[in-house]
PDB file of C-alpha atoms in Angstrom:
ATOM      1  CA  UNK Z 984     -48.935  16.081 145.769  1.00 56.00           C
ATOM      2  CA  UNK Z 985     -49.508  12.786 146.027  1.00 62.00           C
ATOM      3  CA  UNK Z 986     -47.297  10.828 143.643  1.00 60.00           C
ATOM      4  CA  UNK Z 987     -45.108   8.716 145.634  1.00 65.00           C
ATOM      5  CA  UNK Z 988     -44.154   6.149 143.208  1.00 69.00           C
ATOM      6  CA  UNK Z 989     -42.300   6.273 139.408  1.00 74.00           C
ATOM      7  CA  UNK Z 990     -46.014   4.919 137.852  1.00 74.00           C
ATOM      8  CA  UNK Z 991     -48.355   7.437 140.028  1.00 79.00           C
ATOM      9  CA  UNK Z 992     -45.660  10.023 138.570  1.00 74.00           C
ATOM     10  CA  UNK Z 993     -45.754   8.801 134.940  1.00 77.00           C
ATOM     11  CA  UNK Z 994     -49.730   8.647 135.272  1.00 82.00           C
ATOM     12  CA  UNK Z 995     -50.380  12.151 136.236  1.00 78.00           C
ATOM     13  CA  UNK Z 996     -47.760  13.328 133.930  1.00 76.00           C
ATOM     14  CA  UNK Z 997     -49.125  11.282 131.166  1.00 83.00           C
ATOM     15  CA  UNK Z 998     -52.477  12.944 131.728  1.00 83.00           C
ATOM     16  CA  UNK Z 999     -50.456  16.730 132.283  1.00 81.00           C
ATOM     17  CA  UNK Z1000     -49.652  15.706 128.734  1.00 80.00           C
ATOM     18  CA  UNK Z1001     -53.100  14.878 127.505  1.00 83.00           C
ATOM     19  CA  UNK Z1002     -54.140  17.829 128.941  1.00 81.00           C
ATOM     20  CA  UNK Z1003     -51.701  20.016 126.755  1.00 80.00           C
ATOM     21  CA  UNK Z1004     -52.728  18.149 124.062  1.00 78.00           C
ATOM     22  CA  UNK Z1005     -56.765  19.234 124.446  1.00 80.00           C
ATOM     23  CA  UNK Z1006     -55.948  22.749 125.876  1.00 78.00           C
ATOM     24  CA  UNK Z1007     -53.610  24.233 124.050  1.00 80.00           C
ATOM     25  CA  UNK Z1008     -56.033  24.237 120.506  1.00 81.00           C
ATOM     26  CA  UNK Z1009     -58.804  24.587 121.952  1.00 78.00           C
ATOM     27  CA  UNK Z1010     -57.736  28.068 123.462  1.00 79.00           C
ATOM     28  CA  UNK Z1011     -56.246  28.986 120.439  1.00 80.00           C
ATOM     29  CA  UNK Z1012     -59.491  28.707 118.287  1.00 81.00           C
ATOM     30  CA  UNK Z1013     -61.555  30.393 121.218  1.00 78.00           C
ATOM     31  CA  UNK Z1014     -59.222  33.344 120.739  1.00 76.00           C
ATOM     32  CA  UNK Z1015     -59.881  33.353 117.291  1.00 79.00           C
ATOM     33  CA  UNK Z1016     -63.168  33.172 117.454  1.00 76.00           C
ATOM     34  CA  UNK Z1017     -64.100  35.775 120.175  1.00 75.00           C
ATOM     35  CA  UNK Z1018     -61.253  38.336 118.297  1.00 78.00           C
ATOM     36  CA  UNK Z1019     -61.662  40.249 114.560  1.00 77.00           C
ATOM     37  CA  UNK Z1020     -58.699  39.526 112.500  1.00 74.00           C
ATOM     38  CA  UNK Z1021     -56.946  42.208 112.594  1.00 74.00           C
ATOM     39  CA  UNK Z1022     -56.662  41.850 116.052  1.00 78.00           C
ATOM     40  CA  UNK Z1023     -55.684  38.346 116.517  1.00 82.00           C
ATOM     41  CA  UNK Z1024     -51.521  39.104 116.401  1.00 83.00           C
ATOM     42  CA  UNK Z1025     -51.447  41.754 119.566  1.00 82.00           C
ATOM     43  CA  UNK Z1026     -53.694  38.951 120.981  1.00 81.00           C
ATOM     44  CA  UNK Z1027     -51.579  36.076 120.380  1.00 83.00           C
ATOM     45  CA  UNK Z1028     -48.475  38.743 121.629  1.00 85.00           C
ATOM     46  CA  UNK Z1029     -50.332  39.752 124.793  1.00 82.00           C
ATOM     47  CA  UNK Z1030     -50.915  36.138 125.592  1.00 80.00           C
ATOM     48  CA  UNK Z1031     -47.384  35.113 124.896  1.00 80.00           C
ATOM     49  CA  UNK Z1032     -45.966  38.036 127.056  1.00 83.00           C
ATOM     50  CA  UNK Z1033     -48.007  36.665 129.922  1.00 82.00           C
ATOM     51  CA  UNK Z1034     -46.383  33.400 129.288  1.00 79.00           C
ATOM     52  CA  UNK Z1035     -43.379  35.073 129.562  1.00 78.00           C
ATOM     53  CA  UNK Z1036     -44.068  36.740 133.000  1.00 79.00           C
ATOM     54  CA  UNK Z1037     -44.831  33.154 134.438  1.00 78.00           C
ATOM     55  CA  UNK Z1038     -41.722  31.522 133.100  1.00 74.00           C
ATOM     56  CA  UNK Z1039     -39.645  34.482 134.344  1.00 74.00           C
ATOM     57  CA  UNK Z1040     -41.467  34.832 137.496  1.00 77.00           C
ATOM     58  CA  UNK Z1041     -42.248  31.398 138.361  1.00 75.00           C
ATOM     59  CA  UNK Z1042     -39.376  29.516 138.848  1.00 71.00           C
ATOM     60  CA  UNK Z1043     -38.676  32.242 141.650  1.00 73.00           C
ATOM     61  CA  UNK Z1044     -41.916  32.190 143.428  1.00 78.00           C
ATOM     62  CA  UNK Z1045     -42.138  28.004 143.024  1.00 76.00           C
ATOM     63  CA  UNK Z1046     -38.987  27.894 144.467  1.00 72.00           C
ATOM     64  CA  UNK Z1047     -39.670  29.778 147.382  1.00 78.00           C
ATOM     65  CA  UNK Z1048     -42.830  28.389 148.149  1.00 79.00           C
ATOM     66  CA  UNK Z1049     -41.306  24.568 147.892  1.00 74.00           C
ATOM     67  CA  UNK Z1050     -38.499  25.442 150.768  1.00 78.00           C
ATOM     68  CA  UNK Z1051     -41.460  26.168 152.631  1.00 77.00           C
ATOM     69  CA  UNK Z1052     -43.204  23.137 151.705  1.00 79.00           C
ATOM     70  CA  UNK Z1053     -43.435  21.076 148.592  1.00 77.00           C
ATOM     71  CA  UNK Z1054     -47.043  19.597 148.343  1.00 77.00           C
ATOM     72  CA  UNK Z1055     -48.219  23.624 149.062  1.00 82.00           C
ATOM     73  CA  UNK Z1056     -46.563  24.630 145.680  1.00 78.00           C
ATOM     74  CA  UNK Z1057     -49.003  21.617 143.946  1.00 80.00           C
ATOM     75  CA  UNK Z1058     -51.904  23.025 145.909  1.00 84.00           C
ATOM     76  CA  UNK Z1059     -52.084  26.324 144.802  1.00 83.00           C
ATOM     77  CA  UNK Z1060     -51.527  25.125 141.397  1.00 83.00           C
ATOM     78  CA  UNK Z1061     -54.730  23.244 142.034  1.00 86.00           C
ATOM     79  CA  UNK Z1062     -56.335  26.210 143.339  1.00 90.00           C
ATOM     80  CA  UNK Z1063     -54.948  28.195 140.603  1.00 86.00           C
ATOM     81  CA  UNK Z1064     -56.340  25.951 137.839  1.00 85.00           C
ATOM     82  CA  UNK Z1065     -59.501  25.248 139.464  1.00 90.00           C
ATOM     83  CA  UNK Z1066     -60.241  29.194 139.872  1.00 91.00           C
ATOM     84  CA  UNK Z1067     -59.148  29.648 135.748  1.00 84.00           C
ATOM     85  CA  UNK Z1068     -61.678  26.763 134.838  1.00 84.00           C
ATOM     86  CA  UNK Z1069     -64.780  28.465 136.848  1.00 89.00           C
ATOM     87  CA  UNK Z1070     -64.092  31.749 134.624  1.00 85.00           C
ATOM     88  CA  UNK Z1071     -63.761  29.940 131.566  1.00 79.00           C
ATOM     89  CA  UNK Z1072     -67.019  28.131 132.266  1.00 78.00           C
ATOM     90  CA  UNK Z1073     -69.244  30.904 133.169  1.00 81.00           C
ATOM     91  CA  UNK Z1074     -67.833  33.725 131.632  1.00 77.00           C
ATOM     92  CA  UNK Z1075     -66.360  33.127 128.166  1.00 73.00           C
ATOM     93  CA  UNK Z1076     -68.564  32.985 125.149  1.00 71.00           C
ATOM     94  CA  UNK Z1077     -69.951  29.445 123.876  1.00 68.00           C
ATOM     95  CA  UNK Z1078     -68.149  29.373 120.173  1.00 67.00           C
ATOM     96  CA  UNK Z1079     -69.443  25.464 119.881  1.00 64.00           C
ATOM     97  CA  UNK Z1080     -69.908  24.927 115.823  1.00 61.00           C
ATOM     98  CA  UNK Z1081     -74.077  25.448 115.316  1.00 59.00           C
ATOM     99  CA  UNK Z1082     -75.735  22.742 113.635  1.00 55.00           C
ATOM    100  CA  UNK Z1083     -75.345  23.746 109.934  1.00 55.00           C
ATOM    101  CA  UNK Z1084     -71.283  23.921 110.607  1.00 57.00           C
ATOM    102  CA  UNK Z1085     -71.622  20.483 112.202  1.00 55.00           C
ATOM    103  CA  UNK Z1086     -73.393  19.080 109.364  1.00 57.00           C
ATOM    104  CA  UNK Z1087     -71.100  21.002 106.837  1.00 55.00           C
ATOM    105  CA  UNK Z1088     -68.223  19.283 108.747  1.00 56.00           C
ATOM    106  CA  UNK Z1089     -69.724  15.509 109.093  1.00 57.00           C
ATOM    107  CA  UNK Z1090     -69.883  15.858 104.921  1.00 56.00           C
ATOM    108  CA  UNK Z1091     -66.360  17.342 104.580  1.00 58.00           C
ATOM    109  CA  UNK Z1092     -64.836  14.862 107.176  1.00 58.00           C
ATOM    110  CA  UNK Z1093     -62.044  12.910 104.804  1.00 57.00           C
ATOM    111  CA  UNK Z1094     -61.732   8.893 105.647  1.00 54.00           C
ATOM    112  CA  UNK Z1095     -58.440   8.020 104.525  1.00 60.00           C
ATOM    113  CA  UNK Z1096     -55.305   9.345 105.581  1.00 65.00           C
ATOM    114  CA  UNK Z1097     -54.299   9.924 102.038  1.00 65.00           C
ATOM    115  CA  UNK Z1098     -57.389  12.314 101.413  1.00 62.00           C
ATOM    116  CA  UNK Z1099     -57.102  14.106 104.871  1.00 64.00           C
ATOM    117  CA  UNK Z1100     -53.331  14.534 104.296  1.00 66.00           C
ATOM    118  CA  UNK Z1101     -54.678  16.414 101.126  1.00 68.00           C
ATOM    119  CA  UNK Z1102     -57.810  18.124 102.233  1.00 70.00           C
ATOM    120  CA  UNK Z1103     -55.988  19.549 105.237  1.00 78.00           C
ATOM    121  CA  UNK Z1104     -52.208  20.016 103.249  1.00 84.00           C
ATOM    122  CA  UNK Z1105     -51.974  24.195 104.073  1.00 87.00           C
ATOM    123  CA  UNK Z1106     -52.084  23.586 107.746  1.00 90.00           C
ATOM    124  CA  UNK Z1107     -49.278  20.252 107.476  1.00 91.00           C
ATOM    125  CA  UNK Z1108     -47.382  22.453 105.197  1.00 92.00           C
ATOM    126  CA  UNK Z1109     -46.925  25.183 107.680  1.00 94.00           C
ATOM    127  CA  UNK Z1110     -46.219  22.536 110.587  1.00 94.00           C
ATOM    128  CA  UNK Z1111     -43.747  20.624 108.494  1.00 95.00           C
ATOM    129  CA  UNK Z1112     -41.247  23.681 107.645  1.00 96.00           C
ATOM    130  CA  UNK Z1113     -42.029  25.061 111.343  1.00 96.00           C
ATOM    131  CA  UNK Z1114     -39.788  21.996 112.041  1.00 97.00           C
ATOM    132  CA  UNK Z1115     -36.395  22.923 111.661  1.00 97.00           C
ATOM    133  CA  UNK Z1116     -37.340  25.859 114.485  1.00 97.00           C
ATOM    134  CA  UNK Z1117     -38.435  24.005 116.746  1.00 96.00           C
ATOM    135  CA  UNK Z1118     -35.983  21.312 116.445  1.00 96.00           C
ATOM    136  CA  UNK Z1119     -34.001  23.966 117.327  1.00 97.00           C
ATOM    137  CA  UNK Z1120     -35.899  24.556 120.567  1.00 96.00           C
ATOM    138  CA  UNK Z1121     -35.549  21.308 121.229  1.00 95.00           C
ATOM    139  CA  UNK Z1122     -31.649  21.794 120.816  1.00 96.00           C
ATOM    140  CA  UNK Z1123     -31.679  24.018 123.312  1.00 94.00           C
ATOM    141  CA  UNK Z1124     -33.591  22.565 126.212  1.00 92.00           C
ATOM    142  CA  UNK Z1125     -31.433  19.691 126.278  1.00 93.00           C
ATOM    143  CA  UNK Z1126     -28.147  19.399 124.554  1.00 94.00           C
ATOM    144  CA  UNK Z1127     -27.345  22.903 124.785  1.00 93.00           C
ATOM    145  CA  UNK Z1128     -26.826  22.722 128.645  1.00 90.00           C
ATOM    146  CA  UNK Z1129     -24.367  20.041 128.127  1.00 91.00           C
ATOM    147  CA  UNK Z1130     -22.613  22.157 125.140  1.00 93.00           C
ATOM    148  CA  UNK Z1131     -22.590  25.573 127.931  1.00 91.00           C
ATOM    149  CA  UNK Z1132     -20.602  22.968 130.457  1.00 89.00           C
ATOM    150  CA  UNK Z1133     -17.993  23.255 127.806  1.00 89.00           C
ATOM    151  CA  UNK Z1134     -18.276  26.941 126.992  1.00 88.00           C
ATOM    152  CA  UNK Z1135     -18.178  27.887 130.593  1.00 88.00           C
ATOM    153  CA  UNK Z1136     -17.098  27.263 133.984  1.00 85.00           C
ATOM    154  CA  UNK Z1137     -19.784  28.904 136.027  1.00 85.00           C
ATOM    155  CA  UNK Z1138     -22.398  27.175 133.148  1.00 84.00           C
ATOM    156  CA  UNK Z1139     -25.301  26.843 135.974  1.00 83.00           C
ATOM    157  CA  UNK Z1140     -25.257  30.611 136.727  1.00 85.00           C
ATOM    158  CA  UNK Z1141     -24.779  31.025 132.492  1.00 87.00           C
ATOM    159  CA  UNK Z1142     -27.746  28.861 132.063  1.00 85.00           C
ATOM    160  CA  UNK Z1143     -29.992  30.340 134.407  1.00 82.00           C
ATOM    161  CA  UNK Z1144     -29.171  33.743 133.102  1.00 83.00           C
ATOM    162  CA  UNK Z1145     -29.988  32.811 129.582  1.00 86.00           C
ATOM    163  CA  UNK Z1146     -33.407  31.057 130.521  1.00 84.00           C
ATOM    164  CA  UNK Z1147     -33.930  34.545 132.709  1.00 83.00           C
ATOM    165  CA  UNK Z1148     -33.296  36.619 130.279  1.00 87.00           C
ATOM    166  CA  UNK Z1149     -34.969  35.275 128.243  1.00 88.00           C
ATOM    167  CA  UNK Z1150     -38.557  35.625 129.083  1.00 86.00           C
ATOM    168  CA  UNK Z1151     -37.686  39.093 130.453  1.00 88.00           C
ATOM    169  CA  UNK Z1152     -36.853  40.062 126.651  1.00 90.00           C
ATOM    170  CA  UNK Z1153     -40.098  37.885 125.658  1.00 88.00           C
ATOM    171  CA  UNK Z1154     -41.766  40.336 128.282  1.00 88.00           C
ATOM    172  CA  UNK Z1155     -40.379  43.199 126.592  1.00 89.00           C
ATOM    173  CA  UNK Z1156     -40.198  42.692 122.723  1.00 89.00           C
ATOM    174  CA  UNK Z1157     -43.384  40.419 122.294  1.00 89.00           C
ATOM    175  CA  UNK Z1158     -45.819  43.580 121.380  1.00 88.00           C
ATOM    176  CA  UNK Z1159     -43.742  46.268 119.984  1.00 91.00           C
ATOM    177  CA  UNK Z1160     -41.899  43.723 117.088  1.00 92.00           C
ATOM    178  CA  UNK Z1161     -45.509  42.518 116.406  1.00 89.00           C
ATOM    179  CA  UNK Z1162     -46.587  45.913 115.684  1.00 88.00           C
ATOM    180  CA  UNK Z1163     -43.948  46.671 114.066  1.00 90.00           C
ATOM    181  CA  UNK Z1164     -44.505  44.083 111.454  1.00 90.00           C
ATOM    182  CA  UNK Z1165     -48.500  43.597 111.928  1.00 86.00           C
ATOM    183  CA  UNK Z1166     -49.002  45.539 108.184  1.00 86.00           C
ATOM    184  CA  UNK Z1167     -46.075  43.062 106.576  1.00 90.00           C
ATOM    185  CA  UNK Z1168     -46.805  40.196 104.171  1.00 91.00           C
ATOM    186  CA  UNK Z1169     -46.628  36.262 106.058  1.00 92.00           C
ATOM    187  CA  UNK Z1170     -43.383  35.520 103.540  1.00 91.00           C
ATOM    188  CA  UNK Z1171     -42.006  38.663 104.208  1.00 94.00           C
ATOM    189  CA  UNK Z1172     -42.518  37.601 108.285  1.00 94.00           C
ATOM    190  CA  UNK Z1173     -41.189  34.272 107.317  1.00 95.00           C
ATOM    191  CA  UNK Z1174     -37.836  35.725 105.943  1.00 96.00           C
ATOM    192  CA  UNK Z1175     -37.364  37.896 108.741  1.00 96.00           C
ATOM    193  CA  UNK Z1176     -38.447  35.356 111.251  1.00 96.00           C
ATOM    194  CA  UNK Z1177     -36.277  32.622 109.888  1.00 97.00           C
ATOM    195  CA  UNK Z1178     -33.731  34.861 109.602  1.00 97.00           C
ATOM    196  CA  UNK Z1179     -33.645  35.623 113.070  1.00 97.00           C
ATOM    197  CA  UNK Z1180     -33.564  31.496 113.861  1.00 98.00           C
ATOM    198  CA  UNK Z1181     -30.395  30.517 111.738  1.00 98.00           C
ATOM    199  CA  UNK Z1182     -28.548  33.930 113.099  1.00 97.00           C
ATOM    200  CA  UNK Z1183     -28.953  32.974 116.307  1.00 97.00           C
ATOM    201  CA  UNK Z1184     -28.117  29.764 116.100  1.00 97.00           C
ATOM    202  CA  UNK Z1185     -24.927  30.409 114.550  1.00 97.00           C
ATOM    203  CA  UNK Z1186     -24.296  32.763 117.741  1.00 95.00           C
ATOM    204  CA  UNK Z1187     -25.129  29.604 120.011  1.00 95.00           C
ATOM    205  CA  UNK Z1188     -22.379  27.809 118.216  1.00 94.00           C
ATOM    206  CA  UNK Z1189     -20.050  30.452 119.369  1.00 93.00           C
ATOM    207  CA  UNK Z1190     -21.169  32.407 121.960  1.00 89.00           C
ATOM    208  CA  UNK Z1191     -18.368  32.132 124.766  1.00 87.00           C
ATOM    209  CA  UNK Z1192     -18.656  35.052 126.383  1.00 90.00           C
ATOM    210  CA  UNK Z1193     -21.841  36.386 127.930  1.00 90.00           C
ATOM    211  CA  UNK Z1194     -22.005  39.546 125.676  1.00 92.00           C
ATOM    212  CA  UNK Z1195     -21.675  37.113 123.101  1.00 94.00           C
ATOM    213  CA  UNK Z1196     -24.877  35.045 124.837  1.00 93.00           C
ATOM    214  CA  UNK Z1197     -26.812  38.018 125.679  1.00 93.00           C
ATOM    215  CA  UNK Z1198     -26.623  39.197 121.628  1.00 95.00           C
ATOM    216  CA  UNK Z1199     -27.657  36.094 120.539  1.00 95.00           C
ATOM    217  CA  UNK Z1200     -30.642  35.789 123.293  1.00 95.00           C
ATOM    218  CA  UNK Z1201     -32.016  39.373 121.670  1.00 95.00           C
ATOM    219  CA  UNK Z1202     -31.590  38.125 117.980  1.00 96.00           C
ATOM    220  CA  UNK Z1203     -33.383  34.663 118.664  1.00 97.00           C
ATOM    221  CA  UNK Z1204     -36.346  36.369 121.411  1.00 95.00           C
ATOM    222  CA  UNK Z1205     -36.856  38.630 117.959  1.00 95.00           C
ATOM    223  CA  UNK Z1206     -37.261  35.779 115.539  1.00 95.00           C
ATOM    224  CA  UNK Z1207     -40.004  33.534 118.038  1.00 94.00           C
ATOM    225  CA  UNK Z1208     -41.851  36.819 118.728  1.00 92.00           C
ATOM    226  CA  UNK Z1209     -42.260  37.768 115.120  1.00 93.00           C
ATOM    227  CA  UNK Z1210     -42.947  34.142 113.541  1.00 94.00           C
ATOM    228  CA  UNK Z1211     -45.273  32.714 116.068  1.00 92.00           C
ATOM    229  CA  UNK Z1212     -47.938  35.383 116.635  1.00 90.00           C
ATOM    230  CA  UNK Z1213     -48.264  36.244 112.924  1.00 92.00           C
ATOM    231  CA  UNK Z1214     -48.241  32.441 112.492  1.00 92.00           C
ATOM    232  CA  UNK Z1215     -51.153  30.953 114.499  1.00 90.00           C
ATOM    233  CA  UNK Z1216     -52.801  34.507 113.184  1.00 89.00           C
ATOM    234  CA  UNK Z1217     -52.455  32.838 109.393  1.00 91.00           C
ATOM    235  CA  UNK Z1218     -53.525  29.642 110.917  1.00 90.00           C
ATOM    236  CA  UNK Z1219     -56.748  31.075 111.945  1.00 87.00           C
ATOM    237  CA  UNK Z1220     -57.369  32.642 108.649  1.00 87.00           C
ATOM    238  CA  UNK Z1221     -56.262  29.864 106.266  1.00 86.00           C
ATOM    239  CA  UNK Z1222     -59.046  27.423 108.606  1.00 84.00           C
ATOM    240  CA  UNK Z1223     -62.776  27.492 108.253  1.00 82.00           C
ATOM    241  CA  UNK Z1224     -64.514  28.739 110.844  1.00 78.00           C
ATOM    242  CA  UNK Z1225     -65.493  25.271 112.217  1.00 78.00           C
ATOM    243  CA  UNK Z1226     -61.807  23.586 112.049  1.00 81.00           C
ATOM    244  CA  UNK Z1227     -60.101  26.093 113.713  1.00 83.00           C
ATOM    245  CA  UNK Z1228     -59.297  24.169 116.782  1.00 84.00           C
ATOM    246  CA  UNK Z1229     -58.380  21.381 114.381  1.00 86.00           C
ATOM    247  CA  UNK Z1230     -55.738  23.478 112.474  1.00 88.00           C
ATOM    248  CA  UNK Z1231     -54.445  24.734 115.895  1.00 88.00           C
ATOM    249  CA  UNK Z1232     -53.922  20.887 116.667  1.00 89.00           C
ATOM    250  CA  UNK Z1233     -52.353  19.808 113.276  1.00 91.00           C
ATOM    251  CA  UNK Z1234     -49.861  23.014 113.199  1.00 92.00           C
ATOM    252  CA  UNK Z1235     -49.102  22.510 117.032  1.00 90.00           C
ATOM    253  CA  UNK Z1236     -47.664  18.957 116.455  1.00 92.00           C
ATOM    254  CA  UNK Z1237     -44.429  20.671 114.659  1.00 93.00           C
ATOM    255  CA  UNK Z1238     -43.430  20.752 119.123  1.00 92.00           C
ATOM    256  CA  UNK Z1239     -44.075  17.235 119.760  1.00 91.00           C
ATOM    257  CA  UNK Z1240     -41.816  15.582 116.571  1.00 94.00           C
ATOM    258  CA  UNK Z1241     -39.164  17.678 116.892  1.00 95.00           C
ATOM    259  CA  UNK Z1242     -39.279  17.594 121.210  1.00 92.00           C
ATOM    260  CA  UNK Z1243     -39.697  13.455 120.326  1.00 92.00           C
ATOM    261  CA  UNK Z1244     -36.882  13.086 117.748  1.00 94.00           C
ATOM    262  CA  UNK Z1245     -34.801  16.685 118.097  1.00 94.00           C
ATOM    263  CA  UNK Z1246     -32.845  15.383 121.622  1.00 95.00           C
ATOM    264  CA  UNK Z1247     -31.217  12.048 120.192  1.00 95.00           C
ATOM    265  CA  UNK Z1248     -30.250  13.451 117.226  1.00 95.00           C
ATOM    266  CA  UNK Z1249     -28.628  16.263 118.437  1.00 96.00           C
ATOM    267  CA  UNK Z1250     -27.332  14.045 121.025  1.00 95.00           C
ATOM    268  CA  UNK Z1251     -25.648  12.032 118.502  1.00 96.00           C
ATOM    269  CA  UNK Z1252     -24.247  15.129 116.712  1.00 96.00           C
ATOM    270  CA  UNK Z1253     -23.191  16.349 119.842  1.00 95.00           C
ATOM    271  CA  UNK Z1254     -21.294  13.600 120.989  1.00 94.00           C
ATOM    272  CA  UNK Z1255     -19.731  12.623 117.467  1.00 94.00           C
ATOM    273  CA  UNK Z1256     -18.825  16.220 115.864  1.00 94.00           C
ATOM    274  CA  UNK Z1257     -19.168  19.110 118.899  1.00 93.00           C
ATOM    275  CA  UNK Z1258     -21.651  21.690 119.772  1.00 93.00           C
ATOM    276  CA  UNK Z1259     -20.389  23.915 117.156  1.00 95.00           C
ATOM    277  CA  UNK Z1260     -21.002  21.606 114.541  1.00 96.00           C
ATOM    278  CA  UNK Z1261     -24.310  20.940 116.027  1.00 96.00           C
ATOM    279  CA  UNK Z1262     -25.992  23.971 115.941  1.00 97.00           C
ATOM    280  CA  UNK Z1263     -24.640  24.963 112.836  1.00 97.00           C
ATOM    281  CA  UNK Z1264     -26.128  22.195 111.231  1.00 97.00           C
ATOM    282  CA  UNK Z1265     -29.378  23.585 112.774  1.00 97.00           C
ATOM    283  CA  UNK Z1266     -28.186  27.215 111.065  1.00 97.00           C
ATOM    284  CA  UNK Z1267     -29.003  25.379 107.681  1.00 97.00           C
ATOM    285  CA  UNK Z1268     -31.887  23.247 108.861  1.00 97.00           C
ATOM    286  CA  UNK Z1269     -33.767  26.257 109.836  1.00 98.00           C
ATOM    287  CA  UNK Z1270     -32.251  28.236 106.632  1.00 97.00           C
ATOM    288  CA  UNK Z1271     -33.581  25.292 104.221  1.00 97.00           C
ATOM    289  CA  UNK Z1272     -36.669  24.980 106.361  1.00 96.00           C
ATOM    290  CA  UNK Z1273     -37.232  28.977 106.049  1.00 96.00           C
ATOM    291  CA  UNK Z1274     -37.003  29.012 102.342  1.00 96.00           C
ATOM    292  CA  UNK Z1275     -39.495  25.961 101.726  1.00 96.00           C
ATOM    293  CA  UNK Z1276     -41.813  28.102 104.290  1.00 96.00           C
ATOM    294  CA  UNK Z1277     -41.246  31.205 102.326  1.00 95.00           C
ATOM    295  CA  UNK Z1278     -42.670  29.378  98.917  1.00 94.00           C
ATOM    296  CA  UNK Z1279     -45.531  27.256 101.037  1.00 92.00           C
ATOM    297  CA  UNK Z1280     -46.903  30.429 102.596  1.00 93.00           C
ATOM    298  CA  UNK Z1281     -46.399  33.027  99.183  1.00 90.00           C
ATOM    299  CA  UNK Z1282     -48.420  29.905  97.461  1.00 88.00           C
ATOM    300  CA  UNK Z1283     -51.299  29.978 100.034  1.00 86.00           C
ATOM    301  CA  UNK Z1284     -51.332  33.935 100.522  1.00 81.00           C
ATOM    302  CA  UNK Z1285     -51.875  33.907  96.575  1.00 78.00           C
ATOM    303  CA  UNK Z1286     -54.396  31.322  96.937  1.00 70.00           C
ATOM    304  CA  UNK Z1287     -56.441  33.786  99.363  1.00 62.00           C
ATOM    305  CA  UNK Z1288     -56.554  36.912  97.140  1.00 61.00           C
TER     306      UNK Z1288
END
C-alpha cells in the first residue's frame, strides 16, 4: 500500500519472504502436533485443497477488487491476516517444547556443520531427492511460459487455463488420491508419485494441443497430491517430537534451491537446445531423483520397524 519506491518494494518483500520462511514450519509442526498420525495426510490434503481454492479463486477476486482500487486489495489482505493471527493467538493450543524437551534438545544440539549434516541426514535426504520435483516447478513458473509462446498462438489464454485448471483439479483430487493411497508404503508413494512427475513432464515437452495440456495437467495435479501430503506426514514421524518445526524447515528448503538455481539453468537449456529438450531432461532428473528417493525412504521406513 505504501511502497512507492524499488527499495520500500524490495524491503517489504524481503520481509514477505522472511515471513514464509518462519510461517510455513511452524504451521506445519502445529498441525502435527495438535493431529494423531493417522490423521495427519487428510490434514495436510484438506489444507492443500484450501490452498487450492485461493489460488483458483484469488486471482479473480484480486483482480476485481484492484480495478476498483489498488491499495483496497492490500488492505483487506491486512485485515485478512490480522483477523487469522487473533485466532491463532487465542484459540490454538500452546505446543511450545516443556522444559525436559528443551533441555533434551540444548544436549542434542550438534555444533559443527559436519555433525548436524549427520545427526539430522533423514530429513536432508528427503529434501535433497525432493529436488529434481521441484526444479521442475520451478521449470514451470518461469521458462515454461516462454516455451507455451512457441507452442501456441493464443499462449496467454493457454497459460491462464493451465494455472486455472490447475488448482481446480488440486480442489478436486487432493483428498480422494490421498485416501486412496493413505494404507500404501512411503516407497511405494514415492514410485507412484515420481512417476506421475517424469510422465508429465514428458507431456509438457509435447503438449501442443490443449487436450494434450489438459492430460498432462491431470497426470502432474496426481503426482503433487500424492507425494506431498504423505511426505510432510513421514516428515512428522521420522522427527522427534521437539524438532518437528525444524524438520519442516530443513525439508522445505528443497523450494528455495531449486526456485534459486532451477530458472537460469533451464534458461540456459532453453535457449541453447529447446523446450523439448528441456523438460525432458527434467523427465530424467525427476526419474533419477525418484529412484535415489525410493532407496532413502525404504532405508528409513526399515529403520522405524
Amino acid at each position: 500500500m505504501i511502497a512507492d519506491n524499488v527499495w520500500l518494494f524490495a524491503l517489504f518483500y524481503m520481509l514477505n519472504g522472511i515471513g514464509g520462511v518462519l510461517y510455513i514450519p511452524a504451521q506445519r509442526a502445529q498441525i502435527s502436533d495438535c493431529t494423531e498420525s493417522a490423521m495427519r495426510t487428510e490434514v495436510f490434503a484438506a489444507l492443500h485443497v484450501i490452498e487450492g481454492f485461493g489460488a483458483a479463486v484469488g486471482p479473480i477476486a484480486g483482480l476485481a477488487v484492484y480495478s476498483y482500487h489498488p491499495a483496497l486489495l492490500f488492505g483487506f489482505q491486512v485485515c485478512a491476516f490480522s483477523l487469522y493471527w487473533l485466532v491463532v493467538y487465542f484459540r490454538l493450543p500452546e505446543t511450545l517444547p516443556s522444559k525436559s524437551q528443551k533441555e533434551i534438545l540444548q544436549k542434542e544440539k550438534p555444533v559443527f556443520i559436519q555433525d548436524m549434516l549427520l545427526h539430522h541426514r533423514s530429513v536432508l535426504l528427503l529434501m535433497l531427492f525432493t529436488i529434481p520435483v521441484s526444479l521442475l516447478y520451478a521449470q514451470l513458473e518461469t521458462n515454461y511460459r516462454l516455451y507455451l509462446a512457441e507452442l501456441f498462438e493464443n499462449f496467454l489464454f493457454i497459460l491462464a487455463s493451465f494455472t486455472v485448471c490447475h488448482a481446480l483439479l488440486g480442489i478436486v483430487l487432493q483428498i480422494p488420491l490421498v485416501k486412496w493411497t493413505e494404507k500404501l508404503k512411503m516407497n511405494t508413494v514415492v514410485i507412484i508419485s515420481y512417476g506421475c512427475f517424469a510422465l508429465s513432464a514428458i507431456g509438457f515437452a509435447f503438449a501442443s494441443s490443449p487436450a494434450w495440456l489438459l492430460l498432462t495437467t491431470i497426470v502432474f495435479t496426481a503426482g503433487e497430491s500424492v507425494l506431498f501430503n504423505h511426505v510432510q506426514a513421514f516428515v512428522s514421524k521420522i522427527a522427534p517430537s521437539h524438532m518437528r518445526g525444524r524438520y519442516f524447515a530443513f525439508y522445505g528448503l528443497h523450494w528455495d534451491i531449486s526456485r534459486t538455481i532451477g530458472p537460469f539453468l533451464g534458461g540456459v537449456v532453453l535457449i541453447r537446445c529447446g523446450g523439448a529438450v528441456l523438460f525432458l531432461s527434467s523427465c530424467a532428473v525427476v526419474a533419477a531423483g525418484g529412484a535415489a528417493q525410493y532407496f532413502a525412504v525404504k532405508k528409513l521406513e526399515k529403520a522405524a520397524e
